[in-house]
């Protein structure tokens, strides 16, 4: 009997929790998940050089990148290494560290595009890494066509602006959009990013076309060979990201992060303020170059949901009373 009561109690808590948050996974993560930090390991011989010290100083003193810098204890290490947050034995990059290579580690043209997609409110960006052949073009067209269909057929959870448990953080208006971008497998400038997209434990072959789903603050949900990425896999991934967030902690969700040299909190705040700045400029007859996005319509409160939460609260209280009485 006690076991049954406990099971019922756990079930009621899970039901109530599921009802509490209507924010989609991709936006919950954008609002709340801090990117995991990479580690840049510097060879002892290089760490004492004045030019390297000057190069790394801005990153050590309150840098924006999700990056920690350490000096290797192994004196035999002669090349710098960029190590994944979740793995100490696999590197996303290794080589001689100088101003050029450090700049390529911290940012790249593709990451600038990804950043624009994220800050404009895209739900997920599918990054297709391929060779640019006719067969690759056909696969990219297939994936884009399927995502366009899913974007038209799917819908975000209804948001109640009066619900304190489902308030969005600063950032772009909530919208549903599935985007794509392509990289070349042999792009030397994007080599660190390609390794990050493949991930620390991914089984994808980075010499063959693969795709990675990127959302939130540069979070990769997963990576798949393009040849194995069928319509069902695309749908499952997209539906997970636009579905209600279970409000679990980040570590309980799949995926890994990309290195970005960006203060996400400030960038999201600036993005959220942009429509208001544009409106004020228009009212004052001032020119503006800010791109505005129409705000989402106000959704009326759902009385059935409120009744359900009230009933759930009563049931939970009853179960706790029974457990205490026992």
Short mmCIF file of C-alpha atoms in Angstrom, two decimals:
data_model
loop_
_atom_site.label_atom_id
_atom_site.label_comp_id
_atom_site.label_asym_id
_atom_site.label_seq_id
_atom_site.Cartn_x
_atom_site.Cartn_y
_atom_site.Cartn_z
CA UNK A 1 0.00 0.00 0.00
CA UNK A 2 2.82 2.37 0.91
CA UNK A 3 4.59 1.55 -2.36
CA UNK A 4 1.39 2.27 -4.29
CA UNK A 5 0.96 5.60 -2.52
CA UNK A 6 4.54 6.57 -3.29
CA UNK A 7 4.10 5.60 -6.94
CA UNK A 8 0.94 7.67 -7.15
CA UNK A 9 2.70 10.61 -5.52
CA UNK A 10 5.59 10.47 -7.99
CA UNK A 11 3.16 10.22 -10.90
CA UNK A 12 1.20 13.24 -9.74
CA UNK A 13 4.37 15.28 -9.33
CA UNK A 14 5.44 14.34 -12.85
CA UNK A 15 2.03 15.29 -14.27
CA UNK A 16 2.03 18.62 -12.45
CA UNK A 17 5.60 19.36 -13.60
CA UNK A 18 4.67 18.56 -17.20
CA UNK A 19 1.83 21.09 -16.98
CA UNK A 20 3.95 23.83 -15.46
CA UNK A 21 6.13 24.83 -18.41
CA UNK A 22 4.97 25.41 -21.97
CA UNK A 23 8.26 26.87 -23.20
CA UNK A 24 9.70 24.81 -26.10
CA UNK A 25 12.96 22.96 -25.44
CA UNK A 26 14.99 25.11 -27.84
CA UNK A 27 13.90 28.35 -26.17
CA UNK A 28 14.18 27.04 -22.61
CA UNK A 29 17.77 26.09 -23.42
CA UNK A 30 18.47 29.48 -25.05
CA UNK A 31 17.17 31.28 -21.97
CA UNK A 32 18.76 29.15 -19.27
CA UNK A 33 21.57 26.81 -20.36
CA UNK A 34 25.10 28.17 -20.00
CA UNK A 35 27.48 26.66 -22.61
CA UNK A 36 29.96 24.09 -21.31
CA UNK A 37 33.54 25.34 -21.23
CA UNK A 38 36.29 24.05 -23.50
CA UNK A 39 39.89 23.84 -22.26
CA UNK A 40 42.81 25.29 -24.20
CA UNK A 41 45.98 23.48 -23.08
CA UNK A 42 49.18 25.44 -23.65
CA UNK A 43 52.59 23.69 -23.90
CA UNK A 44 54.91 24.75 -21.02
CA UNK A 45 57.53 26.07 -23.46
CA UNK A 46 54.98 28.34 -25.17
CA UNK A 47 53.16 29.48 -22.03
CA UNK A 48 56.12 31.59 -20.87
CA UNK A 49 56.60 33.43 -24.18
CA UNK A 50 55.64 37.14 -23.92
CA UNK A 51 53.74 37.08 -27.22
CA UNK A 52 51.61 34.13 -26.06
CA UNK A 53 50.99 35.74 -22.68
CA UNK A 54 49.79 38.93 -24.39
CA UNK A 55 47.69 36.92 -26.83
CA UNK A 56 45.83 35.04 -24.10
CA UNK A 57 45.48 37.86 -21.57
CA UNK A 58 42.10 39.14 -22.88
CA UNK A 59 40.68 35.60 -22.64
CA UNK A 60 41.89 35.07 -19.08
CA UNK A 61 40.53 38.36 -17.71
CA UNK A 62 36.77 38.01 -18.03
CA UNK A 63 36.75 36.77 -21.61
CA UNK A 64 33.43 36.17 -23.36
CA UNK A 65 34.29 32.74 -24.75
CA UNK A 66 33.25 29.52 -23.02
CA UNK A 67 36.92 28.68 -22.65
CA UNK A 68 39.38 27.93 -19.86
CA UNK A 69 43.14 28.14 -20.38
CA UNK A 70 45.67 25.97 -18.59
CA UNK A 71 49.36 25.19 -18.95
CA UNK A 72 50.18 21.54 -19.53
CA UNK A 73 52.09 19.71 -16.82
CA UNK A 74 53.69 17.43 -19.39
CA UNK A 75 56.85 19.17 -20.56
CA UNK A 76 56.96 16.95 -23.65
CA UNK A 77 53.76 18.50 -25.05
CA UNK A 78 54.83 20.77 -27.90
CA UNK A 79 51.48 21.66 -29.48
CA UNK A 80 48.49 23.47 -28.05
CA UNK A 81 45.25 21.50 -27.72
CA UNK A 82 41.60 22.51 -27.58
CA UNK A 83 39.82 19.87 -25.51
CA UNK A 84 36.11 19.19 -25.32
CA UNK A 85 34.30 20.02 -22.07
CA UNK A 86 33.13 16.44 -21.58
CA UNK A 87 36.33 14.67 -22.51
CA UNK A 88 39.90 15.15 -21.32
CA UNK A 89 41.43 12.75 -23.83
CA UNK A 90 39.96 14.00 -27.11
CA UNK A 91 40.87 17.26 -28.79
CA UNK A 92 38.76 19.39 -31.09
CA UNK A 93 41.99 20.91 -32.42
CA UNK A 94 45.74 20.76 -31.94
CA UNK A 95 48.53 22.82 -33.47
CA UNK A 96 50.86 25.78 -33.08
CA UNK A 97 49.19 28.66 -31.28
CA UNK A 98 49.47 32.14 -32.75
CA UNK A 99 47.17 35.09 -33.43
CA UNK A 100 45.76 33.49 -36.60
CA UNK A 101 45.03 30.06 -35.17
CA UNK A 102 43.57 31.51 -31.96
CA UNK A 103 41.21 33.72 -33.98
CA UNK A 104 40.05 30.67 -35.96
CA UNK A 105 39.46 28.73 -32.75
CA UNK A 106 37.35 31.49 -31.23
CA UNK A 107 35.25 32.37 -34.26
CA UNK A 108 34.69 31.64 -37.95
CA UNK A 109 32.40 32.72 -40.81
CA UNK A 110 30.08 29.76 -40.22
CA UNK A 111 29.77 30.52 -36.52
CA UNK A 112 28.82 34.10 -37.35
CA UNK A 113 25.96 32.74 -39.48
CA UNK A 114 24.93 30.32 -36.75
CA UNK A 115 24.93 33.15 -34.25
CA UNK A 116 22.65 35.19 -36.53
CA UNK A 117 20.24 32.25 -36.87
CA UNK A 118 20.09 31.71 -33.12
CA UNK A 119 19.64 35.37 -32.20
CA UNK A 120 16.93 35.79 -34.85
CA UNK A 121 14.92 33.10 -33.05
CA UNK A 122 15.41 30.01 -35.22
CA UNK A 123 14.30 26.81 -33.49
CA UNK A 124 17.16 24.73 -34.92
CA UNK A 125 19.78 25.07 -37.64
CA UNK A 126 20.78 21.91 -39.44
CA UNK A 127 24.43 22.24 -40.45
CA UNK A 128 25.18 20.02 -43.45
CA UNK A 129 28.87 19.22 -43.84
CA UNK A 130 29.55 17.73 -47.27
CA UNK A 131 31.74 17.82 -50.35
CA UNK A 132 29.49 19.90 -52.58
CA UNK A 133 28.96 17.17 -55.17
CA UNK A 134 25.76 16.72 -57.19
CA UNK A 135 24.77 13.88 -54.86
CA UNK A 136 25.36 16.15 -51.84
CA UNK A 137 23.24 18.87 -53.47
CA UNK A 138 20.43 16.36 -53.91
CA UNK A 139 20.62 15.28 -50.26
CA UNK A 140 20.64 18.90 -49.10
CA UNK A 141 17.58 19.63 -51.23
CA UNK A 142 15.81 16.58 -49.75
CA UNK A 143 16.54 17.66 -46.20
CA UNK A 144 15.52 21.27 -46.87
CA UNK A 145 12.26 20.15 -48.47
CA UNK A 146 11.40 17.93 -45.51
CA UNK A 147 12.19 20.69 -43.01
CA UNK A 148 10.00 23.12 -44.94
CA UNK A 149 7.13 20.64 -44.73
CA UNK A 150 7.68 20.08 -41.00
CA UNK A 151 7.82 23.82 -40.37
CA UNK A 152 4.41 24.23 -42.01
CA UNK A 153 2.84 21.19 -40.33
CA UNK A 154 4.16 21.63 -36.78
CA UNK A 155 3.13 24.08 -34.08
CA UNK A 156 4.66 25.46 -30.91
CA UNK A 157 2.97 24.87 -27.55
CA UNK A 158 0.40 27.55 -26.79
CA UNK A 159 1.93 30.17 -24.51
CA UNK A 160 0.02 31.85 -21.69
CA UNK A 161 1.61 35.27 -21.07
CA UNK A 162 0.01 35.33 -17.62
CA UNK A 163 1.62 32.06 -16.52
CA UNK A 164 4.61 32.83 -14.24
CA UNK A 165 6.10 29.37 -14.90
CA UNK A 166 6.34 29.94 -18.66
CA UNK A 167 7.96 33.35 -18.97
CA UNK A 168 10.55 33.81 -21.70
CA UNK A 169 13.90 35.40 -21.01
CA UNK A 170 15.31 38.36 -22.98
CA UNK A 171 15.82 37.58 -26.64
CA UNK A 172 14.02 37.27 -29.98
CA UNK A 173 10.26 36.73 -30.24
CA UNK A 174 9.27 33.08 -29.96
CA UNK A 175 8.78 31.50 -33.38
CA UNK A 176 9.00 28.19 -35.18
CA UNK A 177 11.68 28.02 -37.85
CA UNK A 178 13.88 25.19 -39.12
CA UNK A 179 16.94 26.45 -40.99
CA UNK A 180 19.87 24.90 -42.85
CA UNK A 181 23.40 25.89 -43.77
CA UNK A 182 26.20 24.03 -45.53
CA UNK A 183 29.92 23.63 -44.91
CA UNK A 184 32.57 21.91 -46.98
CA UNK A 185 34.37 18.92 -45.49
CA UNK A 186 37.72 20.30 -46.66
CA UNK A 187 37.21 23.87 -45.40
CA UNK A 188 40.44 24.53 -43.47
CA UNK A 189 39.11 27.65 -41.72
CA UNK A 190 36.10 25.71 -40.39
CA UNK A 191 38.06 22.62 -39.36
CA UNK A 192 37.74 23.32 -35.60
CA UNK A 193 33.98 23.92 -35.98
CA UNK A 194 33.54 20.73 -37.99
CA UNK A 195 35.23 18.77 -35.19
CA UNK A 196 32.93 20.46 -32.63
CA UNK A 197 29.86 19.62 -34.71
CA UNK A 198 30.90 15.98 -34.85
CA UNK A 199 31.29 16.01 -31.07
CA UNK A 200 33.51 14.38 -28.44
CA UNK A 201 31.90 10.93 -28.57
CA UNK A 202 30.08 11.00 -31.88
CA UNK A 203 30.46 8.04 -34.21
CA UNK A 204 30.10 10.05 -37.41
CA UNK A 205 32.85 9.79 -40.00
CA UNK A 206 34.03 13.38 -40.57
CA UNK A 207 35.47 12.40 -43.95
CA UNK A 208 31.93 11.72 -45.22
CA UNK A 209 28.87 14.01 -45.36
CA UNK A 210 27.16 14.45 -42.00
CA UNK A 211 24.60 16.76 -40.43
CA UNK A 212 24.37 18.31 -36.97
CA UNK A 213 21.36 19.95 -35.30
CA UNK A 214 22.36 23.19 -33.53
CA UNK A 215 20.10 25.15 -31.18
CA UNK A 216 20.15 27.39 -28.08
CA UNK A 217 23.56 28.91 -27.27
CA UNK A 218 25.42 26.70 -29.72
CA UNK A 219 24.21 23.36 -28.37
CA UNK A 220 24.47 20.37 -30.73
CA UNK A 221 21.66 17.89 -30.11
CA UNK A 222 23.32 15.22 -32.24
CA UNK A 223 25.23 14.44 -35.44
CA UNK A 224 24.34 11.87 -38.11
CA UNK A 225 25.73 10.73 -41.44
CA UNK A 226 23.58 12.33 -44.14
CA UNK A 227 23.04 8.92 -45.71
CA UNK A 228 21.38 7.75 -42.47
CA UNK A 229 19.36 10.91 -41.80
CA UNK A 230 15.90 9.91 -43.02
CA UNK A 231 12.62 11.80 -42.74
CA UNK A 232 11.74 10.12 -39.44
CA UNK A 233 15.03 11.16 -37.82
CA UNK A 234 14.55 14.75 -38.98
CA UNK A 235 11.01 14.82 -37.64
CA UNK A 236 11.89 13.25 -34.28
CA UNK A 237 14.70 15.73 -33.69
CA UNK A 238 12.69 18.81 -34.69
CA UNK A 239 9.60 17.75 -32.72
CA UNK A 240 11.71 17.20 -29.60
CA UNK A 241 13.19 20.69 -29.85
CA UNK A 242 9.86 22.49 -30.33
CA UNK A 243 8.01 20.38 -27.76
CA UNK A 244 7.33 21.40 -24.18
CA UNK A 245 10.43 21.51 -22.05
CA UNK A 246 10.45 19.00 -19.19
CA UNK A 247 12.53 21.55 -17.23
CA UNK A 248 15.23 18.98 -16.61
CA UNK A 249 18.78 20.13 -15.96
CA UNK A 250 21.08 20.46 -18.93
CA UNK A 251 23.21 17.45 -18.00
CA UNK A 252 20.20 15.14 -18.31
CA UNK A 253 19.68 16.09 -21.95
CA UNK A 254 21.64 14.78 -24.96
CA UNK A 255 24.18 16.87 -26.82
CA UNK A 256 27.34 18.93 -26.51
CA UNK A 257 28.38 22.56 -27.01
CA UNK A 258 30.29 24.63 -29.56
CA UNK A 259 32.93 27.22 -28.65
CA UNK A 260 31.61 30.76 -29.18
CA UNK A 261 33.39 34.00 -28.35
CA UNK A 262 30.18 35.71 -27.29
CA UNK A 263 28.51 37.08 -24.18
CA UNK A 264 25.15 35.37 -24.68
CA UNK A 265 23.37 37.23 -21.89
CA UNK A 266 24.25 40.62 -23.36
CA UNK A 267 23.55 39.49 -26.94
CA UNK A 268 20.10 38.17 -26.01
CA UNK A 269 19.31 41.30 -24.05
CA UNK A 270 20.29 43.49 -27.02
CA UNK A 271 18.21 41.33 -29.36
CA UNK A 272 15.19 41.62 -27.10
CA UNK A 273 15.54 45.40 -26.94
CA UNK A 274 15.92 45.81 -30.71
CA UNK A 275 12.18 45.87 -31.61
CA UNK A 276 11.52 48.54 -28.95
CA UNK A 277 14.43 50.65 -30.18
CA UNK A 278 13.08 50.46 -33.73
CA UNK A 279 9.59 51.41 -32.57
CA UNK A 280 10.85 54.45 -30.66
CA UNK A 281 12.95 55.54 -33.63
CA UNK A 282 9.91 55.28 -35.91
CA UNK A 283 7.77 57.29 -33.50
CA UNK A 284 10.44 60.00 -33.39
CA UNK A 285 10.86 59.95 -37.19
CA UNK A 286 14.43 58.78 -36.76
CA UNK A 287 16.08 56.44 -39.26
CA UNK A 288 17.03 52.99 -37.97
CA UNK A 289 18.74 49.93 -39.37
CA UNK A 290 17.37 47.56 -36.76
CA UNK A 291 15.45 44.64 -38.26
CA UNK A 292 12.18 44.23 -36.40
CA UNK A 293 10.15 41.10 -35.89
CA UNK A 294 6.44 41.14 -35.21
CA UNK A 295 5.66 40.29 -31.60
CA UNK A 296 3.68 37.08 -30.99
CA UNK A 297 -0.06 37.53 -30.42
CA UNK A 298 -1.28 37.62 -26.85
CA UNK A 299 -2.68 34.25 -25.87
CA UNK A 300 -5.63 34.24 -23.47
CA UNK A 301 -5.37 32.29 -20.25
CA UNK A 302 -6.45 28.66 -20.54
CA UNK A 303 -9.05 27.96 -17.81
CA UNK A 304 -8.97 24.19 -18.38
CA UNK A 305 -5.23 24.13 -17.74
CA UNK A 306 -5.69 26.12 -14.53
CA UNK A 307 -8.42 23.74 -13.36
CA UNK A 308 -6.16 20.78 -14.12
CA UNK A 309 -3.34 22.28 -12.07
CA UNK A 310 -5.73 22.95 -9.18
CA UNK A 311 -7.01 19.37 -9.20
CA UNK A 312 -3.43 18.09 -9.40
CA UNK A 313 -2.50 20.20 -6.36
CA UNK A 314 -5.42 18.80 -4.34
CA UNK A 315 -4.53 15.22 -5.27
CA UNK A 316 -0.87 15.75 -4.39
CA UNK A 317 -1.83 17.23 -1.03
CA UNK A 318 -4.06 14.25 -0.31
CA UNK A 319 -1.33 11.78 -1.13
CA UNK A 320 1.22 13.57 1.05
CA UNK A 321 -1.31 13.60 3.91
CA UNK A 322 -1.85 9.84 3.54
CA UNK A 323 1.90 9.22 3.54
CA UNK A 324 2.38 11.28 6.68
CA UNK A 325 -0.53 9.51 8.37
CA UNK A 326 1.04 6.15 7.55
#
